[in-house]
Coordinates of C-alpha atoms and ligand atoms in Angstrom, one line a residue:
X1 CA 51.6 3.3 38.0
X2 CA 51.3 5.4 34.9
X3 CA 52.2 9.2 34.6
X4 CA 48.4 10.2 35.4
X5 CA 49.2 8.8 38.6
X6 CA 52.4 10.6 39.2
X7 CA 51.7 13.8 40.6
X8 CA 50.0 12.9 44.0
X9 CA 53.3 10.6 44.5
X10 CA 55.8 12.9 43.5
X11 CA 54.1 16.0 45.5
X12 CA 54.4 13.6 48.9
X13 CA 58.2 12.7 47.7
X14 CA 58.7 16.1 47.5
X15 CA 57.0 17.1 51.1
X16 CA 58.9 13.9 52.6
X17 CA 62.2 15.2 51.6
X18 CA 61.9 18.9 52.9
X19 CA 60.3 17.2 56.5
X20 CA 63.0 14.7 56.4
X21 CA 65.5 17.6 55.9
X22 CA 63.8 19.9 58.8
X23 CA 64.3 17.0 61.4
X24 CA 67.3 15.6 60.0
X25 CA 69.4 17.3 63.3
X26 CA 67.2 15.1 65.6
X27 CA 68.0 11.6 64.1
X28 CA 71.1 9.4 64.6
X29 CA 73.9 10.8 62.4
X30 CA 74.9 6.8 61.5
X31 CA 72.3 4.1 61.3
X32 CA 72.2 2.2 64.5
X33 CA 71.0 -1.5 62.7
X34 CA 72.3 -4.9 63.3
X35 CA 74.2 -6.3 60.0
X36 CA 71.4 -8.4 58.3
X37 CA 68.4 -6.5 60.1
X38 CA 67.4 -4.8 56.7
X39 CA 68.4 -8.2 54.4
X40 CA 66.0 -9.7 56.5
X41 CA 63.5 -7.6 56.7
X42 CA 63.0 -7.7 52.6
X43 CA 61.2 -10.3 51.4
X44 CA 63.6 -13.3 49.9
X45 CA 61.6 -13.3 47.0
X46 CA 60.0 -10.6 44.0
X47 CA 56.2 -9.9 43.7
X48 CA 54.4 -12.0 41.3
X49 CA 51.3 -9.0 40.8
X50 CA 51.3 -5.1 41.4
X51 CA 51.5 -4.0 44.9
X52 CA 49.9 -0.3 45.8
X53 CA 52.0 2.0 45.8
X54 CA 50.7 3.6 49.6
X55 CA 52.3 0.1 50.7
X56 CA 55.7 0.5 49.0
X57 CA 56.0 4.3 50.6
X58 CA 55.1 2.9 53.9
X59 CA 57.8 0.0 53.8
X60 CA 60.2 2.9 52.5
X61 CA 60.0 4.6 55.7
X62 CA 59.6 1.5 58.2
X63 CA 62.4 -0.6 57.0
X64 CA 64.8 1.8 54.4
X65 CA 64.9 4.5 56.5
X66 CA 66.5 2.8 59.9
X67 CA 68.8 1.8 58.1
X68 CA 70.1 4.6 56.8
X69 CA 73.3 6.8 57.7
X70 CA 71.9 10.4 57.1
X71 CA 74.9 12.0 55.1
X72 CA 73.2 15.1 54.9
X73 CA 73.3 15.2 58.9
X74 CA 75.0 19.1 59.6
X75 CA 76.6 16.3 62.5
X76 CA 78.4 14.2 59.9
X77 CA 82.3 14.7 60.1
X78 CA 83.2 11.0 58.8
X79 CA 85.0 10.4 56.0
X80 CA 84.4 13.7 53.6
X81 CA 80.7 14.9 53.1
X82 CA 78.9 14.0 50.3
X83 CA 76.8 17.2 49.9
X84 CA 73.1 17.8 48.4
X85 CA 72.2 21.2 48.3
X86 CA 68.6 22.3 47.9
X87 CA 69.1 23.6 44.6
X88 CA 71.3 20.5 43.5
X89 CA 68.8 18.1 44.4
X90 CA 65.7 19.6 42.3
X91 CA 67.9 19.9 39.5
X92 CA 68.5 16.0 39.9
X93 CA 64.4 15.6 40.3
X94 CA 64.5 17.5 36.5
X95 CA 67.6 15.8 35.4
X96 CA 66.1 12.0 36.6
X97 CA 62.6 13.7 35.0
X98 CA 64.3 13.5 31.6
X99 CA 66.7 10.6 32.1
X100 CA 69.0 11.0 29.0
X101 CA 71.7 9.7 28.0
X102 CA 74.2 12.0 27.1
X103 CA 77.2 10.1 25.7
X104 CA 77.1 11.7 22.7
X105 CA 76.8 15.5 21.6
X106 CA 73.3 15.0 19.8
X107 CA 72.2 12.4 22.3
X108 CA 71.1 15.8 24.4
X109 CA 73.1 19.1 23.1
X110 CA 71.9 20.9 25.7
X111 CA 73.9 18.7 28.2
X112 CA 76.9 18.2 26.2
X113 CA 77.0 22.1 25.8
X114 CA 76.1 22.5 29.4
X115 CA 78.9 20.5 30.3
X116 CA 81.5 22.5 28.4
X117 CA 80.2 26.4 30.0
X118 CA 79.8 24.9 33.1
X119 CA 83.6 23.1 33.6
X120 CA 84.4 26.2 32.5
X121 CA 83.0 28.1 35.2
X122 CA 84.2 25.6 37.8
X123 CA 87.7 26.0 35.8
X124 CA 87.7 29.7 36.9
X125 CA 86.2 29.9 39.7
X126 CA 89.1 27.0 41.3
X127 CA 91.7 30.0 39.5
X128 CA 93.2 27.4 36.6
X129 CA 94.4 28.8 33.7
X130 CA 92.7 29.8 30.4
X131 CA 92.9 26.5 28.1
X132 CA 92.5 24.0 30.6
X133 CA 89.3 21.9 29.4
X134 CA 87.0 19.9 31.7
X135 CA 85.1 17.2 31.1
X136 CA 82.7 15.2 34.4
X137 CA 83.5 12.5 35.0
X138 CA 81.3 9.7 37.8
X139 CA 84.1 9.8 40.2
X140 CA 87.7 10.6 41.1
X141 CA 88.4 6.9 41.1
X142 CA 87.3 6.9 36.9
X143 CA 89.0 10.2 36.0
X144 CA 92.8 9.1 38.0
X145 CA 91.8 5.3 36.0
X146 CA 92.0 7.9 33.2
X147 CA 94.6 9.4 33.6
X148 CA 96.9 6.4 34.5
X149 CA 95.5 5.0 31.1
X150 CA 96.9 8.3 29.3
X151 CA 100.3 8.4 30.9
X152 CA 100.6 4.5 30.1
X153 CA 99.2 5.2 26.0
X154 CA 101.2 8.6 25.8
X155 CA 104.5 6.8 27.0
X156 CA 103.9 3.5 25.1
X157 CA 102.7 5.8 21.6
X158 CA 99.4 4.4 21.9
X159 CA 100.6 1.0 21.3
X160 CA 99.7 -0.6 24.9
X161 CA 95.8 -0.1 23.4
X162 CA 96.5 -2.5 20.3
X163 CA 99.2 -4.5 21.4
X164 CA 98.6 -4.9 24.8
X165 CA 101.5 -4.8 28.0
X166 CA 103.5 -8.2 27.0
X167 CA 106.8 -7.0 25.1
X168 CA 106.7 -3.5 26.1
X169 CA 109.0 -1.8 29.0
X170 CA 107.7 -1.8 32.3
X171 CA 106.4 1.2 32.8
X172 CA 106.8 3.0 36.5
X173 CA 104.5 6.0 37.9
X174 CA 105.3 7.9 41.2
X175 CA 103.2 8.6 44.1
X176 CA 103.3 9.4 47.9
X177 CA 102.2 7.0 50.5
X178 CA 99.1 9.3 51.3
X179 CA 97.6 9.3 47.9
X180 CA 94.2 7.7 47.7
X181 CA 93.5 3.9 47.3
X182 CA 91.6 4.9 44.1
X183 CA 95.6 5.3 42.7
X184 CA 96.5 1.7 43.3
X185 CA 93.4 0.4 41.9
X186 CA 94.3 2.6 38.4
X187 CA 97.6 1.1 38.7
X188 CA 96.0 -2.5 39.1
X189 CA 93.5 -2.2 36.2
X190 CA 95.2 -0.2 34.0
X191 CA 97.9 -3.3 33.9
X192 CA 101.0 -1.4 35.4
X193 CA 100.7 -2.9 38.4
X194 CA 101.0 -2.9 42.1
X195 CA 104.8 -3.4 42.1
X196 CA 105.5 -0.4 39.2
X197 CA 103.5 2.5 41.8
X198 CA 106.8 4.0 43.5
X199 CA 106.2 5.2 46.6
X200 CA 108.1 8.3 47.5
X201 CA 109.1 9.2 50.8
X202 CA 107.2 12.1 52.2
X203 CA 108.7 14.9 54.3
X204 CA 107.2 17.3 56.3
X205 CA 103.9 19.1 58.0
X206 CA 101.8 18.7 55.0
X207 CA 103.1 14.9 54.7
X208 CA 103.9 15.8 50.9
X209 CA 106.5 14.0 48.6
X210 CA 110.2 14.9 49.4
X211 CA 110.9 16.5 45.4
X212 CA 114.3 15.4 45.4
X213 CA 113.5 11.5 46.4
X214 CA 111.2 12.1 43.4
X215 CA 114.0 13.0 40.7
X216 CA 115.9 10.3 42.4
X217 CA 113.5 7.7 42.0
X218 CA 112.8 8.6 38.7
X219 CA 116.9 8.6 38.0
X220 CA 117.4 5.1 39.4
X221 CA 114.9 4.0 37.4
X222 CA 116.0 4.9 34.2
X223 CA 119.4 3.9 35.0
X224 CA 117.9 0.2 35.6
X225 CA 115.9 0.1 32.5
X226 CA 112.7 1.2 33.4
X227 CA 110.2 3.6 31.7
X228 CA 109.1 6.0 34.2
X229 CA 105.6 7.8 32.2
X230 CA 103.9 9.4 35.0
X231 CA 103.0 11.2 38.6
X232 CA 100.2 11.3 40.6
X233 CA 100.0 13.9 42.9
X234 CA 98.1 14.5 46.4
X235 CA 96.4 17.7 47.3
X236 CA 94.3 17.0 50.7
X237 CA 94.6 13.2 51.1
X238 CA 91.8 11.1 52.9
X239 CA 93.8 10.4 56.2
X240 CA 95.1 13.3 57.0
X241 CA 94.9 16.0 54.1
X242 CA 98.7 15.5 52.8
X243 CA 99.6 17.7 50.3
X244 CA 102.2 17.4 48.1
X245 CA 104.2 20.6 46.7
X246 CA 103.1 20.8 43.7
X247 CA 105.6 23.3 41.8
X248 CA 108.2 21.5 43.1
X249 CA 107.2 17.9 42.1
X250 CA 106.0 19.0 38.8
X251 CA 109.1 20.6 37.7
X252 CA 111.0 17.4 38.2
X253 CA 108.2 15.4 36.5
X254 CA 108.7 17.9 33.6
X255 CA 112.3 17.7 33.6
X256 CA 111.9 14.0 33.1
X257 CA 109.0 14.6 30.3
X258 CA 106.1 12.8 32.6
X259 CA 102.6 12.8 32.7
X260 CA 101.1 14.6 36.0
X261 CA 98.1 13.6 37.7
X262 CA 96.5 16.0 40.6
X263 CA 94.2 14.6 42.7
X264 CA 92.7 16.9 44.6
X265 CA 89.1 15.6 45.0
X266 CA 88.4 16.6 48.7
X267 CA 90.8 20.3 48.8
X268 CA 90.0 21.3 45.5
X269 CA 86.5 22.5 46.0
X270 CA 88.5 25.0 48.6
X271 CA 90.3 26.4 45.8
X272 CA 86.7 28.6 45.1
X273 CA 88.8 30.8 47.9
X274 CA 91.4 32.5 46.4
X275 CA 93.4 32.5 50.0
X276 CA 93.9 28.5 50.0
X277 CA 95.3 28.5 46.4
X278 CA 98.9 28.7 47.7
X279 CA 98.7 25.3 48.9
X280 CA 98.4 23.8 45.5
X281 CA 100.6 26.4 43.6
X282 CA 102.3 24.7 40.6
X283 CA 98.6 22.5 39.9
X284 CA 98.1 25.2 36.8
X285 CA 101.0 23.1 35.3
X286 CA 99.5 19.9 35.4
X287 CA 98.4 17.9 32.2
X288 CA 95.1 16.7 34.3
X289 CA 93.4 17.6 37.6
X290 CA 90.6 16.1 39.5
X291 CA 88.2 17.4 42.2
X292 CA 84.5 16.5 43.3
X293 CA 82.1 18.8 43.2
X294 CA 80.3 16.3 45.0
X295 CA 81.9 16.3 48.3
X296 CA 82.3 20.0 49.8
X297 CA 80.3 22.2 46.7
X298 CA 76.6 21.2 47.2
X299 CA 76.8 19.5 43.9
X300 CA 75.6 15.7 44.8
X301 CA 76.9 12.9 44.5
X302 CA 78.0 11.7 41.7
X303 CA 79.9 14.8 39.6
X304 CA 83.6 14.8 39.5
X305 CA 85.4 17.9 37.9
X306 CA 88.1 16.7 35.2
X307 CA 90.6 19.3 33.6
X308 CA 93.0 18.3 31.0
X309 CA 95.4 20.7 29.7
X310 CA 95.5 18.7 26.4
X311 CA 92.3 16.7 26.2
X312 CA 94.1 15.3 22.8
X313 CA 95.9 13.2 24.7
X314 CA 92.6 11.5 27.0
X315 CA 90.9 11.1 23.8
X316 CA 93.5 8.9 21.8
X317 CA 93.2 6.9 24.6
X318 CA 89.7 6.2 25.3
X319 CA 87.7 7.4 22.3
X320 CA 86.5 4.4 19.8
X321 CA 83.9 4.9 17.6
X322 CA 82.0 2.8 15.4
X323 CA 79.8 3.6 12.8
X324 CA 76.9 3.4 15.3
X325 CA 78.1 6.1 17.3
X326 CA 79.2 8.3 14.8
X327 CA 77.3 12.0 14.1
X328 CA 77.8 13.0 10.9
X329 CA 76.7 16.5 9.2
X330 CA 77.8 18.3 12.3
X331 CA 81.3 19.7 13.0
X332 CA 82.7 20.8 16.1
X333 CA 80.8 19.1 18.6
X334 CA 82.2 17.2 21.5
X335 CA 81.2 13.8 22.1
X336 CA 82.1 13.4 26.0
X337 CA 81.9 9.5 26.0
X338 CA 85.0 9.4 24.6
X339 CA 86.3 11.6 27.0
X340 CA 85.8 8.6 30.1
X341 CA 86.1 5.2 30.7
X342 CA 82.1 4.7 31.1
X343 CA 80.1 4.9 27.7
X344 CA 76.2 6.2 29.1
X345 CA 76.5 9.4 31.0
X346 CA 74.2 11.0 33.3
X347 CA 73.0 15.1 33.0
X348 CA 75.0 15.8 35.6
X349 CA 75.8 19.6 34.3
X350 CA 72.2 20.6 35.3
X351 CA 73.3 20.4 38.9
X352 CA 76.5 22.6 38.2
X353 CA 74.6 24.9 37.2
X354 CA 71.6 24.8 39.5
X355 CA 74.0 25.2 42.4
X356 CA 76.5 27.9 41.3
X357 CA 73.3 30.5 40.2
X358 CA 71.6 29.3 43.6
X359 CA 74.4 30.5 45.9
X360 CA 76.8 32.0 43.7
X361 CA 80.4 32.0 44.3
X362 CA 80.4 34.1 47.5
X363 CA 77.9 32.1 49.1
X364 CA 79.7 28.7 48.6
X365 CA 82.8 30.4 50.0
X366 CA 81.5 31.4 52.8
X367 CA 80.5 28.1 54.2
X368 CA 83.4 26.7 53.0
X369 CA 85.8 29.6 55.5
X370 CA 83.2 29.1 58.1
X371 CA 83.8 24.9 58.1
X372 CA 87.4 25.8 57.7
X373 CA 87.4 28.6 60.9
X374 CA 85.4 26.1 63.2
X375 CA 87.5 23.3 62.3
X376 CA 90.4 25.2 63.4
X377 CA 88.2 26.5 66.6
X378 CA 87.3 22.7 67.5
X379 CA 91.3 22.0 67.6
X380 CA 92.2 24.5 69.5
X381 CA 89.6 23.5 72.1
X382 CA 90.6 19.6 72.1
X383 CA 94.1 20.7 72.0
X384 CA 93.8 22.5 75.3
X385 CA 92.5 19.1 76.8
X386 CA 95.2 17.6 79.1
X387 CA 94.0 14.0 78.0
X388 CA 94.4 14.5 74.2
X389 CA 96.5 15.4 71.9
X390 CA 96.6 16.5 68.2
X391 CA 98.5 14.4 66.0
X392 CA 98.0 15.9 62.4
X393 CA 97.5 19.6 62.5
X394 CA 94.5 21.5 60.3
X395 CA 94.7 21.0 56.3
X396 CA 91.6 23.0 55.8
X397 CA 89.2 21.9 57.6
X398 CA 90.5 18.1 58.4
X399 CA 93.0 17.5 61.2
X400 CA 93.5 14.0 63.6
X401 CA 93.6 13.6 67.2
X402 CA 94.1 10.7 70.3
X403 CA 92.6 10.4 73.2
X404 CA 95.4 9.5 76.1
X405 CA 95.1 7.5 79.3
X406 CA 98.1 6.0 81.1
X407 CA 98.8 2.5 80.8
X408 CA 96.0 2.1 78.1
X409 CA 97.1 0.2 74.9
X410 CA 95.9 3.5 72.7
X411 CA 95.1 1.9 69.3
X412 CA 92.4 0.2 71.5
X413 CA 91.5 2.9 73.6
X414 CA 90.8 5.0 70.2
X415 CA 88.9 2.6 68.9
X416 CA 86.6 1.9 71.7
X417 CA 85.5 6.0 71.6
X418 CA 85.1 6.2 68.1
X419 CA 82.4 3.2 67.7
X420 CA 81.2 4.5 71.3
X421 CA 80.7 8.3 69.9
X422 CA 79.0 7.2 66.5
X423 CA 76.7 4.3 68.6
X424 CA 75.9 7.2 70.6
X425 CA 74.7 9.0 67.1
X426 CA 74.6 12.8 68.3
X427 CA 78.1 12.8 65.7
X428 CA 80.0 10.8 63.4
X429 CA 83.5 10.0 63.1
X430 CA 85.9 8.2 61.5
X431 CA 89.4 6.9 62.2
X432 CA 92.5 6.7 60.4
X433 CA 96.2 5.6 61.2
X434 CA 99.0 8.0 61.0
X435 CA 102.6 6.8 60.5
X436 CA 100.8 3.3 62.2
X437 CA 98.8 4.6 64.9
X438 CA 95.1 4.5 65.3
X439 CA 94.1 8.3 65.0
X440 CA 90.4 10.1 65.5
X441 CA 89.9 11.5 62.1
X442 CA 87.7 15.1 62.7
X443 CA 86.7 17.2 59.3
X444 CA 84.1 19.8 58.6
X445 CA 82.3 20.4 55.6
X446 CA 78.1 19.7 55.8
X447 CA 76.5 22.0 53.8
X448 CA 74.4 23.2 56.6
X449 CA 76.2 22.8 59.8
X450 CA 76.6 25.5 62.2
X451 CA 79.6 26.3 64.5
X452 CA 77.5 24.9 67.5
X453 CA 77.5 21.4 65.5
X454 CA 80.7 21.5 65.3
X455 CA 81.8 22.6 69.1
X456 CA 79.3 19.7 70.0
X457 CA 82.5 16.9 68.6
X458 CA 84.2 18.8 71.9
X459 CA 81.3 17.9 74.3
X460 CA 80.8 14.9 72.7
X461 CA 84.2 13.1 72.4
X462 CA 85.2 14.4 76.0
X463 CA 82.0 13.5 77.5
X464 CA 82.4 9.6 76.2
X465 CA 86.1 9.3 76.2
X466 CA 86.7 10.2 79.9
X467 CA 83.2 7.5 80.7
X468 CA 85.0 4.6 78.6
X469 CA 85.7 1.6 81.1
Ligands
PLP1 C1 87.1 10.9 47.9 C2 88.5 10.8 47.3 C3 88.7 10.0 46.2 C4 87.7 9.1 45.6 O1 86.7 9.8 45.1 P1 85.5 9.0 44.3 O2 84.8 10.1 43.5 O3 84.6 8.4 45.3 O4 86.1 8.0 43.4 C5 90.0 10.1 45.6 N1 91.0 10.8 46.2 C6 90.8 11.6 47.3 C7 91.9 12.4 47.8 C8 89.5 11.6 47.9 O5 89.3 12.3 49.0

């Protein structure tokens, strides 16, 4: 294929995805293949000539397509969505159109500069303080690797970088049980390790980090010789939504002169709603703060939100730059590589922007209180059901439930309905365990779902549950 023979193509790619979309509601939310049905179904090995094109496209929608769990389902309430607006998605047709590379500011101006206007819009419109700066970065998982890296090279003087971890203190950072695994893999890689990630005890509804078992970690530790340099804290938590106070936590890390960490990938995007900022009040005094766009904004996958109150800090870390990558003759310019882990960055900005002028602020926070008001509906109803119970209550729109039966061994029991509900396909759901129980794990937060999709998880789940053998 050349570019004369793109148009055709691209104009049937482009009718494909709006039919696909239309009739998403109809298909099984998660694929319904055999592990190995698709392995086999490629051929084990690569074509020696050109194949047409009319083949590939049909093999796309014959053996790709069964295989697929349809994340942009309005029925999807596993894990946390992963959205792709309208608006986001042709931005992404432009952005792949181009393909740059925009590690550096005159790699693609328009993208660095596009970055900086639009983290500052997201910067206001989640209510954070003038002089916070944001950079994106590919996920959650790179910007807390971050900054674990800057609380270990602040604490160590930037000397962990050129002389590596052998010889130096051993350094401790603070976190709840309910942060994310992306935590202890920072901790792993950025050489701190496993045994240094504290885990304080959590107290509470929100299943935050008890303040004062903070300051006494962090005193015990000093007392034995150790260099405490950072906390990470938990705003909305995968499992259940924990949230830690923030204000509280943060005035301890301060009073100990720490680095702090919010991670706040799923809740934060809920922050575009001035009424759920209370839950994270204190966050506009951390030194960096993460949340995806990705998951609850319409901004797909992958674009995570960054914010540094003193980007200095990232940047002795990460940047290095040799004489290849340096621009010279132009001052004041930002070179975002150095900014991340990763050196090639996508145009992810174009999205940002795309989205925010598509449905501007009002309309992205009112499908974010309607997910929120029908998640909190679909509780209610469950939690009037004699055989189930709630066992973690609303954090936005997440919240966990059980279903009982007497005599039933109920981590089994739970089990057995959720892979029966998502074999079934109409939903999809995912568990978790709470405090070591095998939970039904319910959030809202599809782009496009209705408040009948989401009354259907109380048909559905009853419906199956009270059939199970
Ligand atoms: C999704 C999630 C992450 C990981 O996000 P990635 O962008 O996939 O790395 C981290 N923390 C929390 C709380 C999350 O919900």
């Amino acid at each position: 294929m050349n570019w004369d023979k793109f148009a055709p193509w691209a104009h049937k790619v482009v009718d494909w995805t709006q039919s696909y979309h239309n009739g998403i509601s109809d298909l099984p939310v998660r694929a319904q293949t055999a592990p190995g049905a698709i392995l086999n179904a490629l051929p084990a090995i690569p074509p020696d000539g050109p194949e047409p094109v009319e083949q590939i496209f049909r093999d796309f929608e014959d053996i790709v397509m069964p295989g697929m769990t349809h994340w942009q389902h309005p029925r999807f309430f596993a894990y946390f969505n992963s959205n792709a607006s309208p608006a986001s998605v042709l931005a992404e047709f432009l952005a792949m159109a181009l393909s740059p590379q925009c590690m550096l500011w005159q790699t693609s101006p328009a993208a660095t500069e596009m970055e900086t206007r639009m983290m500052d819009w997201l910067r206001q419109s989640i209510g954070l303080p003038d002089g916070y700066h944001g950079v994106i970065q590919d996920s959650a998982s790179s910007a807390t690797l971050a900054a674990v890296l800057t609380m270990r090279e602040k604490a160590l003087d930037w000397h962990g970088n050129t002389q590596g971890l052998p010889g130096q203190p051993t350094l401790r950072i603070y976190a709840s049980s309910e942060v994310h695994t992306s935590v202890d893999r920072a901790i792993w890689i950025s050489g701190v390790g496993q045994d240094n990630l504290v885990r304080v005890p959590i107290k509470g509804d929100w299943r935050g980090m008890d303040p004062d078992a903070l300051d006494a970690a962090i005193e015990a530790d000093k007392t034995a010789g150790l260099m405490p340099v950072g906390v990470i804290l938990s705003v909305g938590g995968t499992g259940s939504g924990a949230t830690d106070p923030v204000a509280a936590c943060i005035d301890v890390a301060e009073k100990h002169g720490l680095y702090t960490h919010v991670d706040a990938a799923w809740a934060g995007s809920a922050m575009i709603c001035p009424e759920y900022r209370d839950m994270w009040a204190g966050t506009e005094k951390a030194d960096s703060i993460v949340f995806n766009p990705h998951k609850w904004l319409g901004v797909q996958f992958d674009c995570s939100a960054h914010f540094l109150k003193d980007p200095e800090h990232l940047v002795k870390t990460l940047a290095i730059s040799p004489e290849y990558l340096k621009t010279h003759g132009a001052e004041g310019i930002i070179n975002y590589s150095e900014w991340s882990v990763p050196l090639g960055r996508r145009f992810r900005a174009l999205k940002i922007w795309f989205v925010l002028r598509t449905y501007g602020l009002e309309g992205l926070r009112d499908r974010l209180r309607n997910h929120i008001n029908w998640g909190q509906k679909l509780h209610d109803r469950i939690a009037a059901e004699p055989d189930f119970e709630i066992v973690t209550s609303p954090m936005w729109s997440l919240f966990t439930f059980r279903y009982l039966r007497d005599g039933a061994d109920l981590d089994d029991l739970n089990l057995a309905l959720v892979n029966a509900v998502n074999d079934d396909g109409r939903i999809y759901l995912t568990q978790t365990r709470i405090d070591g129980a095998l939970v039904i794990r319910f959030q809202a937060g599809q782009f496009d779902c209705t408040e009948h999709d989401v009354m259907m998880v109380h048909d559905v789940v009853t419906e199956i549950a009270r059939g199970l053998a």
